Short mmCIF file of C-alpha atoms and ligand atoms in Angstrom, two decimals:
data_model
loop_
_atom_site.label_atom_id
_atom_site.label_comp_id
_atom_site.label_asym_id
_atom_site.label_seq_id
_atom_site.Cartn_x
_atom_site.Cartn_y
_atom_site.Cartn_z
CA UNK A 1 24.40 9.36 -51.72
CA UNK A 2 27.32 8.30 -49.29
CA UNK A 3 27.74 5.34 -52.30
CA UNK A 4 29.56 8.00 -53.97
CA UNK A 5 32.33 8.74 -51.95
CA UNK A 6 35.53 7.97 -52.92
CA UNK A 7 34.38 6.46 -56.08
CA UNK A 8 36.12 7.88 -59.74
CA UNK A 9 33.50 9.09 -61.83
CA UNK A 10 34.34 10.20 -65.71
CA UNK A 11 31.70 12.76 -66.76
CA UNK A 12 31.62 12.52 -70.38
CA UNK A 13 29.92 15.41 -72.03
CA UNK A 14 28.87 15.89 -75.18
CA UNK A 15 27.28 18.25 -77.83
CA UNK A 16 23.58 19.73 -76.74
CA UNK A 17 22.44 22.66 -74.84
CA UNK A 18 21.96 20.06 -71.63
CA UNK A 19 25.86 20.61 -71.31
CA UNK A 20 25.03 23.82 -69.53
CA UNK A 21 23.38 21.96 -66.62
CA UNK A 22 26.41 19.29 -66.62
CA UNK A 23 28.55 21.52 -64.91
CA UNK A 24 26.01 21.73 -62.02
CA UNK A 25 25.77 17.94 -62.17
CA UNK A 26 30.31 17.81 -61.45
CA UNK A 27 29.35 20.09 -58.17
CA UNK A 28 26.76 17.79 -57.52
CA UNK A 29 29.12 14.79 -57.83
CA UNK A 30 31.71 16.22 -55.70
CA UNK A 31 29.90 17.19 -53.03
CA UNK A 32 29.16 13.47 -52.91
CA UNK A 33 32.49 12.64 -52.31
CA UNK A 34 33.06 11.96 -55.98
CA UNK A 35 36.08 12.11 -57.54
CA UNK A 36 34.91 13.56 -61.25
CA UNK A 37 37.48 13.79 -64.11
CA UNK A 38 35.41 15.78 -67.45
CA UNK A 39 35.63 14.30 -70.81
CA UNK A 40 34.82 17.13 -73.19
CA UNK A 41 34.17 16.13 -76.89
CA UNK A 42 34.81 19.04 -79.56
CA UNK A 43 30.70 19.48 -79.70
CA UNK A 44 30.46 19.83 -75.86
CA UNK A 45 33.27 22.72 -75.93
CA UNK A 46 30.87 24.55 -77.98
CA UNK A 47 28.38 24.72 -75.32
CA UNK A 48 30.74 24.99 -72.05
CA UNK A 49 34.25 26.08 -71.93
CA UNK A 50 37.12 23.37 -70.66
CA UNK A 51 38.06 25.93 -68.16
CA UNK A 52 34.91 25.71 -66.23
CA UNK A 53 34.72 22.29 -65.96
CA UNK A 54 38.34 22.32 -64.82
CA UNK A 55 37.13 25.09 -62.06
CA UNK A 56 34.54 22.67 -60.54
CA UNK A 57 36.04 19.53 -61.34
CA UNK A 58 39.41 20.49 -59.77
CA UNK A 59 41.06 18.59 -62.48
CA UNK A 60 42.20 19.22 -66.27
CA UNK A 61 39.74 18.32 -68.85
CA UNK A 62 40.33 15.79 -71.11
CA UNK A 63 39.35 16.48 -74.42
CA UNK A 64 40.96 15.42 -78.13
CA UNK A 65 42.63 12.33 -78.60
CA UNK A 66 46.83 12.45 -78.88
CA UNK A 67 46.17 15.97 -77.13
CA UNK A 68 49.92 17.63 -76.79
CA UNK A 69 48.77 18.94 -73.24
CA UNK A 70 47.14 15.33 -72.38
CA UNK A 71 48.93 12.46 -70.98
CA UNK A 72 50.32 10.92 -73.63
CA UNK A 73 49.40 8.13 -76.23
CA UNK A 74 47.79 6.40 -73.55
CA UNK A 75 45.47 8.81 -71.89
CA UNK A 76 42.37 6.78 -72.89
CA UNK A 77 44.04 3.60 -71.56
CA UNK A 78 44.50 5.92 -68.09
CA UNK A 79 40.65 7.38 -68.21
CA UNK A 80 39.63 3.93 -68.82
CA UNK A 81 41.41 2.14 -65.74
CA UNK A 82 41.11 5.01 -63.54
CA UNK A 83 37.15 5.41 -63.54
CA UNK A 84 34.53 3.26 -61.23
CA UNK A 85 31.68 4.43 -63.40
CA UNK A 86 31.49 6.23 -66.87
CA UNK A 87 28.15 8.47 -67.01
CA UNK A 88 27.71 10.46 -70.39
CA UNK A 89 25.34 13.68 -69.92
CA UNK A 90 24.39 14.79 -71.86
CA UNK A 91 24.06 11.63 -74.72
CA UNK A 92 23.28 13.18 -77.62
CA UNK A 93 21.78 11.02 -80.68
CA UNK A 94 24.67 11.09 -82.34
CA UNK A 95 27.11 10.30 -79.22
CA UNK A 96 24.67 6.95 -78.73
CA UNK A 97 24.34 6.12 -82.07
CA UNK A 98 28.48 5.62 -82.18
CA UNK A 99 28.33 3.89 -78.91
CA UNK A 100 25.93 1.53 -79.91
CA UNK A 101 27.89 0.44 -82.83
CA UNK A 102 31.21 0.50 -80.75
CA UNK A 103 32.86 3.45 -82.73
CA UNK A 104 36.53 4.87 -81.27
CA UNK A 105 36.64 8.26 -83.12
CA UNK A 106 37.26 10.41 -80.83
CA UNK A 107 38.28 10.29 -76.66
CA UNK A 108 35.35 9.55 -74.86
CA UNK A 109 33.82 6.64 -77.38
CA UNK A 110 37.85 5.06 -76.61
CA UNK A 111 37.21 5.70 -73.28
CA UNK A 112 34.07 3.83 -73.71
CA UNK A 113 35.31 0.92 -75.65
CA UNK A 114 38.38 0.45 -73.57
CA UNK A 115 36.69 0.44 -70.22
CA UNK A 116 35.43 -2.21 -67.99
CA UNK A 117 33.32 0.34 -65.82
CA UNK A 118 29.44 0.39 -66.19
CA UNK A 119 27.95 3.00 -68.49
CA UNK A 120 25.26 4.98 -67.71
CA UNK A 121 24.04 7.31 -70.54
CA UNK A 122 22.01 10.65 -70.15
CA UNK A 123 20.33 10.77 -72.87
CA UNK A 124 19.06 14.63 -74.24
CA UNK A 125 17.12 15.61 -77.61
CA UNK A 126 14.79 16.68 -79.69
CA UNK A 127 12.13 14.15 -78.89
CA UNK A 128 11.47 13.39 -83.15
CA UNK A 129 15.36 12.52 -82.14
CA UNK A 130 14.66 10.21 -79.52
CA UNK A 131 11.49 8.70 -81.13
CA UNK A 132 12.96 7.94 -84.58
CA UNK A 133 13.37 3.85 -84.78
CA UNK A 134 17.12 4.35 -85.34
CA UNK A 135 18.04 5.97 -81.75
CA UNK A 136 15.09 3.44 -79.89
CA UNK A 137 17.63 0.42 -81.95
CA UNK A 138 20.69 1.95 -80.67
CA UNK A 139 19.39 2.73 -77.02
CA UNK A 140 18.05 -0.57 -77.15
CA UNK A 141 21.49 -2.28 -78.50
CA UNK A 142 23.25 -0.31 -75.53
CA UNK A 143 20.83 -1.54 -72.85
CA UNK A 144 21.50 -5.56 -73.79
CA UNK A 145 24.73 -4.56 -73.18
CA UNK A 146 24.18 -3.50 -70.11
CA UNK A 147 24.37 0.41 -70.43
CA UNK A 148 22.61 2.02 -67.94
CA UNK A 149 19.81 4.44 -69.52
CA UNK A 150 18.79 7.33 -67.19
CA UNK A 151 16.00 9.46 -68.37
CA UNK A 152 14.85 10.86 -70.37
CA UNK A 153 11.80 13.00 -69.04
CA UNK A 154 9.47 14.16 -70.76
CA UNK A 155 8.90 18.27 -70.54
CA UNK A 156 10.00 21.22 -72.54
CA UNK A 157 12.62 20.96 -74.86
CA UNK A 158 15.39 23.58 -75.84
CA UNK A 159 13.89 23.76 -79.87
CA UNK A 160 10.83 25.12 -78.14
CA UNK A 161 8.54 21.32 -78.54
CA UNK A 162 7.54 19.79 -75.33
CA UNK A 163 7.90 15.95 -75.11
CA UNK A 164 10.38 12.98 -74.36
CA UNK A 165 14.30 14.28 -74.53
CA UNK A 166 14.83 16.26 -71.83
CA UNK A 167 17.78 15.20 -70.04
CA UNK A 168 17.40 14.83 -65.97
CA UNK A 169 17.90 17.18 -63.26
CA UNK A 170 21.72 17.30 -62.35
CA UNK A 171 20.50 15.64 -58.89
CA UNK A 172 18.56 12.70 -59.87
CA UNK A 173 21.27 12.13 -62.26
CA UNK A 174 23.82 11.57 -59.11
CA UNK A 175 21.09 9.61 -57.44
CA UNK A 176 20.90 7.28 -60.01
CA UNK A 177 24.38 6.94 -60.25
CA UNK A 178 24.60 6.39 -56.22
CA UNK A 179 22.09 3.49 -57.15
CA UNK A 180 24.70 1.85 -58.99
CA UNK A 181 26.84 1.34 -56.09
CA UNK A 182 23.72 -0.15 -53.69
CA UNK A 183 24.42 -3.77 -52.29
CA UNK A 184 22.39 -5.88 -54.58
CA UNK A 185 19.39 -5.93 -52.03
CA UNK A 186 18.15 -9.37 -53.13
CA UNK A 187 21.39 -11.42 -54.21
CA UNK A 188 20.93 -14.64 -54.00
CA UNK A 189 17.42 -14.78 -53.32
CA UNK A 190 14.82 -17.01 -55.46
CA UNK A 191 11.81 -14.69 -55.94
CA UNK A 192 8.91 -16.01 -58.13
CA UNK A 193 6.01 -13.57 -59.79
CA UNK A 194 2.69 -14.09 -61.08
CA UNK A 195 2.34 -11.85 -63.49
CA UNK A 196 -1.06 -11.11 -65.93
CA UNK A 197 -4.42 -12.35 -66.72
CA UNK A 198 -5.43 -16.14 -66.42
CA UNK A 199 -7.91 -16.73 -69.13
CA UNK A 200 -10.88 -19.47 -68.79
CA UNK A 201 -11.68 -20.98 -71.89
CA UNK A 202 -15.57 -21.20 -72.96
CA UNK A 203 -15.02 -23.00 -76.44
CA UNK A 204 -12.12 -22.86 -79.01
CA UNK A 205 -13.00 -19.31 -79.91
CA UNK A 206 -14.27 -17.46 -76.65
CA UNK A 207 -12.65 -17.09 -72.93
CA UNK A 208 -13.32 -15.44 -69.76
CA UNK A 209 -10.58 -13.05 -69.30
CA UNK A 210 -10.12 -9.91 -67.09
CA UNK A 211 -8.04 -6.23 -68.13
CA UNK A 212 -4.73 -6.98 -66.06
CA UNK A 213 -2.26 -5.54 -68.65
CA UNK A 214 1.03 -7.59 -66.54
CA UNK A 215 2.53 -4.30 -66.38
CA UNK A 216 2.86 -4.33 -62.31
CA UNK A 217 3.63 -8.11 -62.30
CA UNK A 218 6.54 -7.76 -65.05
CA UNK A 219 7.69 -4.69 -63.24
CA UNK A 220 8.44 -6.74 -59.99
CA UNK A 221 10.35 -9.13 -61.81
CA UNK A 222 12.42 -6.35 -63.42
CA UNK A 223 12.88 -4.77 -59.88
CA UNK A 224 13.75 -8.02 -58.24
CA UNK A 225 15.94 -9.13 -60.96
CA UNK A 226 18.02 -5.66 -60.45
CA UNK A 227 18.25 -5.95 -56.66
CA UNK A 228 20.41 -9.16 -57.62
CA UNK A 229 17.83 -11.68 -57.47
CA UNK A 230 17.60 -15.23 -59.00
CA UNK A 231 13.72 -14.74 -60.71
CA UNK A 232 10.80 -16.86 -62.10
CA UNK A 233 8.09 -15.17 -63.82
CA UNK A 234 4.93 -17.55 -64.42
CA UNK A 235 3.01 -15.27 -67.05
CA UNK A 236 -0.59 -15.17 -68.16
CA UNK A 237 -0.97 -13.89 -71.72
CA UNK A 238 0.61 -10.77 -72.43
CA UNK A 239 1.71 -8.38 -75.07
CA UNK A 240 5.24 -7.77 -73.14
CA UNK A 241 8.65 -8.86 -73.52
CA UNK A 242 9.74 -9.81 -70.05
CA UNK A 243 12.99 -9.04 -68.77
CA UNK A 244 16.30 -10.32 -70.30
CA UNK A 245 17.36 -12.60 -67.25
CA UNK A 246 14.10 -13.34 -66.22
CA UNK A 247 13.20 -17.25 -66.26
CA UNK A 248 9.47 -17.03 -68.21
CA UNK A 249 6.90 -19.55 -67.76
CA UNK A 250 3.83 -19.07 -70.31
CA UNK A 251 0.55 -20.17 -68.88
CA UNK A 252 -3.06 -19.18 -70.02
CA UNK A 253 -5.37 -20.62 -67.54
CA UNK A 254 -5.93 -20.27 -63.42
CA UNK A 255 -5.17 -24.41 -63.25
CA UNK A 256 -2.16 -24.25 -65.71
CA UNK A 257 -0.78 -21.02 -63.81
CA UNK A 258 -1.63 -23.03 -60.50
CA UNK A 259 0.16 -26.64 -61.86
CA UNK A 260 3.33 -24.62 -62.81
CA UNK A 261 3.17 -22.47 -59.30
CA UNK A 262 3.00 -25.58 -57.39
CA UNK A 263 5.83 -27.16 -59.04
CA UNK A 264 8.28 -24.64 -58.61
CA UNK A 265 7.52 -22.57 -55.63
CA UNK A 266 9.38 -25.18 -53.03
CA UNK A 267 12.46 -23.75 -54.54
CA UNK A 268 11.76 -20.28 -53.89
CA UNK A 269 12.69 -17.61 -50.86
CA UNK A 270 9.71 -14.99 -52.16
CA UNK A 271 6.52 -15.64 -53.70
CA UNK A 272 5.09 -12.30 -55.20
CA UNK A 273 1.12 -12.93 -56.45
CA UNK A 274 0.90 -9.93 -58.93
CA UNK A 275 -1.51 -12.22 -61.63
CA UNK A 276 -4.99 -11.50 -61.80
CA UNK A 277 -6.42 -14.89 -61.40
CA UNK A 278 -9.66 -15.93 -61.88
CA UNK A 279 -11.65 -16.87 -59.75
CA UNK A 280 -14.05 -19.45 -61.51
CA UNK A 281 -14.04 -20.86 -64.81
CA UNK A 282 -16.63 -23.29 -66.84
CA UNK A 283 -16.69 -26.41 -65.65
CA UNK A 284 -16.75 -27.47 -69.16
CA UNK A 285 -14.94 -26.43 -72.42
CA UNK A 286 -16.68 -26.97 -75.32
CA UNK A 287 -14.85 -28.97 -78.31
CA UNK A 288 -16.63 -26.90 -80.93
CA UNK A 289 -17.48 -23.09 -80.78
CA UNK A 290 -20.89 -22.55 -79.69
CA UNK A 291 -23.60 -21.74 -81.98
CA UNK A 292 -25.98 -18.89 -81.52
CA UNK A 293 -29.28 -21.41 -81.79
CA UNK A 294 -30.44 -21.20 -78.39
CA UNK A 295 -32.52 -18.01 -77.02
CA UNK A 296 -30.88 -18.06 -73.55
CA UNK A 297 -28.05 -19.85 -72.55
CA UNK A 298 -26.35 -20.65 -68.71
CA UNK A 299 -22.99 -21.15 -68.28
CA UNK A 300 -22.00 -22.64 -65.27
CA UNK A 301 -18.59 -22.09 -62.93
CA UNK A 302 -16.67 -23.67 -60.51
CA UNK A 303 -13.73 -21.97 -57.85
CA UNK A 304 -10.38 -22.18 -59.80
CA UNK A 305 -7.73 -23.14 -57.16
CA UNK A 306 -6.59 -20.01 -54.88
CA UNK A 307 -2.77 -20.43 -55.63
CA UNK A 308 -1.52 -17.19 -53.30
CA UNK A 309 -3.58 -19.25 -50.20
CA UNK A 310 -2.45 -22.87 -51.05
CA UNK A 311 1.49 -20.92 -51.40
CA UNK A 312 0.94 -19.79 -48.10
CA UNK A 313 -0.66 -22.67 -46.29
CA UNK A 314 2.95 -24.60 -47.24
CA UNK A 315 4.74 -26.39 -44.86
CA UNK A 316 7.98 -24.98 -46.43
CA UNK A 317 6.21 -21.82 -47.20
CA UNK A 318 8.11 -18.58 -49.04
CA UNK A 319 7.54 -14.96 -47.69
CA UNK A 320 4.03 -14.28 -49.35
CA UNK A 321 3.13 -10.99 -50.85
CA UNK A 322 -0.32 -10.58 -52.56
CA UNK A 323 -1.95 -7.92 -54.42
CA UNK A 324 -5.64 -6.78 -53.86
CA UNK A 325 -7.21 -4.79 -56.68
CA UNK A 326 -10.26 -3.09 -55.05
CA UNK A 327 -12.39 -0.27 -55.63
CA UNK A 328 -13.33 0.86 -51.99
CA UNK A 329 -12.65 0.31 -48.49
CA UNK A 330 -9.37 -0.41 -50.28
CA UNK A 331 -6.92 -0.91 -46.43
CA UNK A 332 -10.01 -2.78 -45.02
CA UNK A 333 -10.28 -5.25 -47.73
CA UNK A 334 -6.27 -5.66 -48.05
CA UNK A 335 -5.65 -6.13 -44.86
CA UNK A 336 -8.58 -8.67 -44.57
CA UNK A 337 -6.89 -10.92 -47.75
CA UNK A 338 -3.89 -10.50 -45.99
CA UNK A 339 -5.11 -12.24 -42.32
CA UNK A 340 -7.46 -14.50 -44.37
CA UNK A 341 -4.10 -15.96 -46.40
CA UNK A 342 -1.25 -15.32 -43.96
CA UNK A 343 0.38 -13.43 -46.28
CA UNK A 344 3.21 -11.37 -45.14
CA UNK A 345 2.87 -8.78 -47.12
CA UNK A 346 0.27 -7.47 -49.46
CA UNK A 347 0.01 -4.34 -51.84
CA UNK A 348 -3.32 -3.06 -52.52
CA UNK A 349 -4.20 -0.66 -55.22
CA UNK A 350 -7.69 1.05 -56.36
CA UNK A 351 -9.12 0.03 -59.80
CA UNK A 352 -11.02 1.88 -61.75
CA UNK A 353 -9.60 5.45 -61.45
CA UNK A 354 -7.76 6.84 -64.62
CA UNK A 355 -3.92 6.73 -63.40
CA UNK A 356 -3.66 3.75 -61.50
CA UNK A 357 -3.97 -0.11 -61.74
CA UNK A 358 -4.77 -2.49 -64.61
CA UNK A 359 -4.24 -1.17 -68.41
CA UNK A 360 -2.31 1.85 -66.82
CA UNK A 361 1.21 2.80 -67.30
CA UNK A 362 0.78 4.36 -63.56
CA UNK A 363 0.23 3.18 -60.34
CA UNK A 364 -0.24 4.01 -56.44
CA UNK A 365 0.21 1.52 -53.98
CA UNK A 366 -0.65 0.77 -50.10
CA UNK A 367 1.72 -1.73 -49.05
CA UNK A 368 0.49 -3.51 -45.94
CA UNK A 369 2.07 -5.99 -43.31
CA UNK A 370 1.63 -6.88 -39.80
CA UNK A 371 2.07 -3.99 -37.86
CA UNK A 372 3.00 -1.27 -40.41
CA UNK A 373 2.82 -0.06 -43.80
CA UNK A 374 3.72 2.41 -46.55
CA UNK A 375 1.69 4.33 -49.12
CA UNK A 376 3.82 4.17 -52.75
CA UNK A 377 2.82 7.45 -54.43
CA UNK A 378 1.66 7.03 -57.67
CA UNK A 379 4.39 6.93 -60.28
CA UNK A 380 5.63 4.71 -63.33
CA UNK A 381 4.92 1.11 -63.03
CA UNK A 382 8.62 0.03 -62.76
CA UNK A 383 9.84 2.92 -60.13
CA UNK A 384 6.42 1.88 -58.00
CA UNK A 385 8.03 -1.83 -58.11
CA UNK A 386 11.29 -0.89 -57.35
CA UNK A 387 10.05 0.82 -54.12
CA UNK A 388 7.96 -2.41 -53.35
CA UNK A 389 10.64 -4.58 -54.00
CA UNK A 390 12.70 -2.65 -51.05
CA UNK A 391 9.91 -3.00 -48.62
CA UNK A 392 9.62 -6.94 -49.54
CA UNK A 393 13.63 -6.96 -49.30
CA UNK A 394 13.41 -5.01 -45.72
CA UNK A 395 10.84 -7.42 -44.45
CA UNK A 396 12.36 -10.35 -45.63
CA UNK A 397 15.09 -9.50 -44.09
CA UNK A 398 13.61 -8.96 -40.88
CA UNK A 399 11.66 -12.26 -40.89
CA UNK A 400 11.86 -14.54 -37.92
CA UNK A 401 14.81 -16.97 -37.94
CA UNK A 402 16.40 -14.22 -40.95
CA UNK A 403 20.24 -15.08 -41.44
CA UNK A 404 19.90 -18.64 -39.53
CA UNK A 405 20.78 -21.67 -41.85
CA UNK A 406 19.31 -24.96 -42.08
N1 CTP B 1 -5.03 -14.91 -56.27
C1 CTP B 1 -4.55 -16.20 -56.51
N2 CTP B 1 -5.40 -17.17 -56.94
C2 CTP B 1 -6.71 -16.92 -57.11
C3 CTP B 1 -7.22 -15.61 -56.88
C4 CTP B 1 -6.34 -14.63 -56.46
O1 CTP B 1 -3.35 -16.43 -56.34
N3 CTP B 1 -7.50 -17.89 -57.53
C5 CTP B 1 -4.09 -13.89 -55.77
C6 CTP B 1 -3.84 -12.71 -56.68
O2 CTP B 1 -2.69 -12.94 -57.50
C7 CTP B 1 -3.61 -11.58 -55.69
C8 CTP B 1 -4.48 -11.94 -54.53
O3 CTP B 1 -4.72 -13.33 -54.64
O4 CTP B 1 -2.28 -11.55 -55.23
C9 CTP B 1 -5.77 -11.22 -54.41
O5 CTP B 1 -6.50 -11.28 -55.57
P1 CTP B 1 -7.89 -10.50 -55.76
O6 CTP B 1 -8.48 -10.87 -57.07
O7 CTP B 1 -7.70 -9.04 -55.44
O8 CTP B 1 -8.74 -11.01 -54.57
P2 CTP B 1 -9.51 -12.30 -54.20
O9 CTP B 1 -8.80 -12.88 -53.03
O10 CTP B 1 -9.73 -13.17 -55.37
O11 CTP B 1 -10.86 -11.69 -53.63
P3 CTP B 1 -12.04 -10.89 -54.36
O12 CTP B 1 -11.97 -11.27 -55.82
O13 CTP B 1 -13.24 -11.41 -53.64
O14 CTP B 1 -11.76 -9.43 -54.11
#
């Protein structure tokens, strides 16, 4: 939280019952370090009173445009300059919604418009609100822009519903803003992912395949992309977008995901294997699909290429992390791929149980390397990554030879 001190943070807050928990979230600010300056719209002063943001803010709240108490024509122009970071909380529908189409109408969408600082939105609703397909465009516009979305969570709501809308706790909401002042831990760095299932063709119709969703793998190359590196993701065949940024290889098979691994990966610093590969595939394809005329039928396999061990075994090798989907004796078997390879680094996960691993939106992790280790508790896919992208970043950084050139 130290990332906070010092820095000028305009609290914009808006119309909804969450505005009640803002004022918490300027003491949280502040005792930070923050320097907070409150941005009241009309809707907001309904739910909190000026005067007690100006109590725990220590500073006059901004409110109406051309205000005779404010500072003159040019307040927003001030607000705008003055603040490191503009966080909204609570967003309300109807505060996004002008946002994303870059409306001025009142002081805090000026503010918006006429600012250079990153936005981070807290988003708060009814969750109907937040569902409808004309807040998930306008969130969505927002975030290409580069908005920063925190939350929501899902829990109970004000009208009484339970569900997605409820805006975050007053101290994950500084948190989150702290994390927008972290060193990029990654910048610079080329990091390339395997992400999803490689799928072995039988005939034109029908393929060996596996249930790895790409979830975890796309994750990674969200998280790395955020800590400021330069990413590659080589992709089996998903249903997900991957991230804006992101430089996307499409691949369907173990050799094609191999071929376009191998011809890449000299330029890279990390090398994360998060595809499931397969391990064999026919050794031959049939031209035309296979006809049901024969009472049993063999199909034979051979070992597709094991592209995490010929990574490693490079002269010029990256740092190596490799997953290890298992369903016991899950530290003994990870630990065992990890000698076995040389890996630096691998993160092993149990398949097969409800909340965690392929298909899920969940996931626990045991992140192993030589001499230590860390057990990721389960949570969403993408915070899971971004905690395993920290422990790559740590390790990398702590590699022998780290920091020397040539
Ligand atoms: N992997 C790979 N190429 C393969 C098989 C696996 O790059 N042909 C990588 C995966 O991306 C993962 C790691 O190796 O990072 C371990 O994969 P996993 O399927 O758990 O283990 P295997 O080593 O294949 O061993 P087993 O299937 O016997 O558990």
């Amino acid at each position: 939280m130290q990332r906070l001190n010092g820095k000028h943070v305009l609290l914009g807050v808006t119309g909804g019952i969450a505005a009640c928990k803002s004022a918490d979230l300027v003491r949280r600010l502040r005792e930070a370090g923050a320097e907070v300056r409150v941005v009241l719209t009309e809707a907001g002063a309904r739910f909190v009173t000026p005067l007690a943001f100006e109590a725990l803010s220590g500073h006059p709240v901004a409110g109406r445009m051309f205000d005779p108490q404010g500072r003159g024509a040019m307040e927003h122009i001030d607000l705008a300059r003055w603040a490191d970071v503009i966080l909204v909380a609570p967003a309300t529908a109807h505060t996004i919604a002008r946002l994303s189409h870059g409306l001025a109408d009142d002081l805090l969408t000026t503010i918006c418009l006429a600012s250079s600082a990153p936005l981070a939105l807290a988003p708060a609703m009814n969750r109907q609100m937040w569902d409808n397909p004309a807040t998930r465009a306008n969130v969505e516009r927002l975030r290409e822009r580069g908005a920063h979305l925190f939350g929501p969570a899902d829990g109970e709501l004000a009208c009484g519903e339970s569900g997605m809308g409820r805006m975050l706790e007053p101290t994950q909401l500084a948190e989150l803003l702290a994390g927008l002042f972290a060193a990029p831990l990654l910048a610079g760095v080329r990091v390339m992912v395997t992400a999803g299932p490689t799928l072995e063709d039988i005939d034109p119709v029908r393929y060996i395949g596996n249930r790895s969703s790409g979830k975890m793998g796309y994750a990674v190359a969200a998280a790395a992309l955020q800590a400021g590196a330069e990413v590659t993701l080589v992709s089996g065949e998903t249903c997900l977008s991957p991230p804006c940024g992101v430089t996307v290889v499409r691949v369907r098979s173990a050799a094609e995901m191999y071929a376009a691994v191998m011809q890449r990966v000299t330029h890279c610093d990390i090398f994360v294997g998060a595809a499931a590969v397969a391990d064999y595939r026919p050794v031959r394809r049939a031209g035309q699909k296979i006809k049901r005329d024969r009472v049993r039928m063999e199909l034979q396999l051979e070992r597709n290429p094991d592209i995490l061990g010929e990574v490693s075994a490079l002269d010029r090798r990256p740092f190596c992390v490799g997953f290890a989907a298992e369903t016991e004796r899950v530290t003994e078997h990870a630990r065992a791929k990890m000698s076995g390879r040389g890996l630096d680094m691998i993160a092993a996960n149990r398949v097969g149980e409800p909340d965690s691993g392929f298909e899920s939106d969940t996931n626990s992790l045991e992140v192993l390397w030589n001499g230590g280790g860390e057990a990721i508790p389960l949570a969403t896919k993408e915070r899971v990554a971004q905690r395993l992208v920290e422990l790559i970043a740590q390790r990398y950084g702590k590699r022998p030879f780290a920091g020397s050139t040539g």
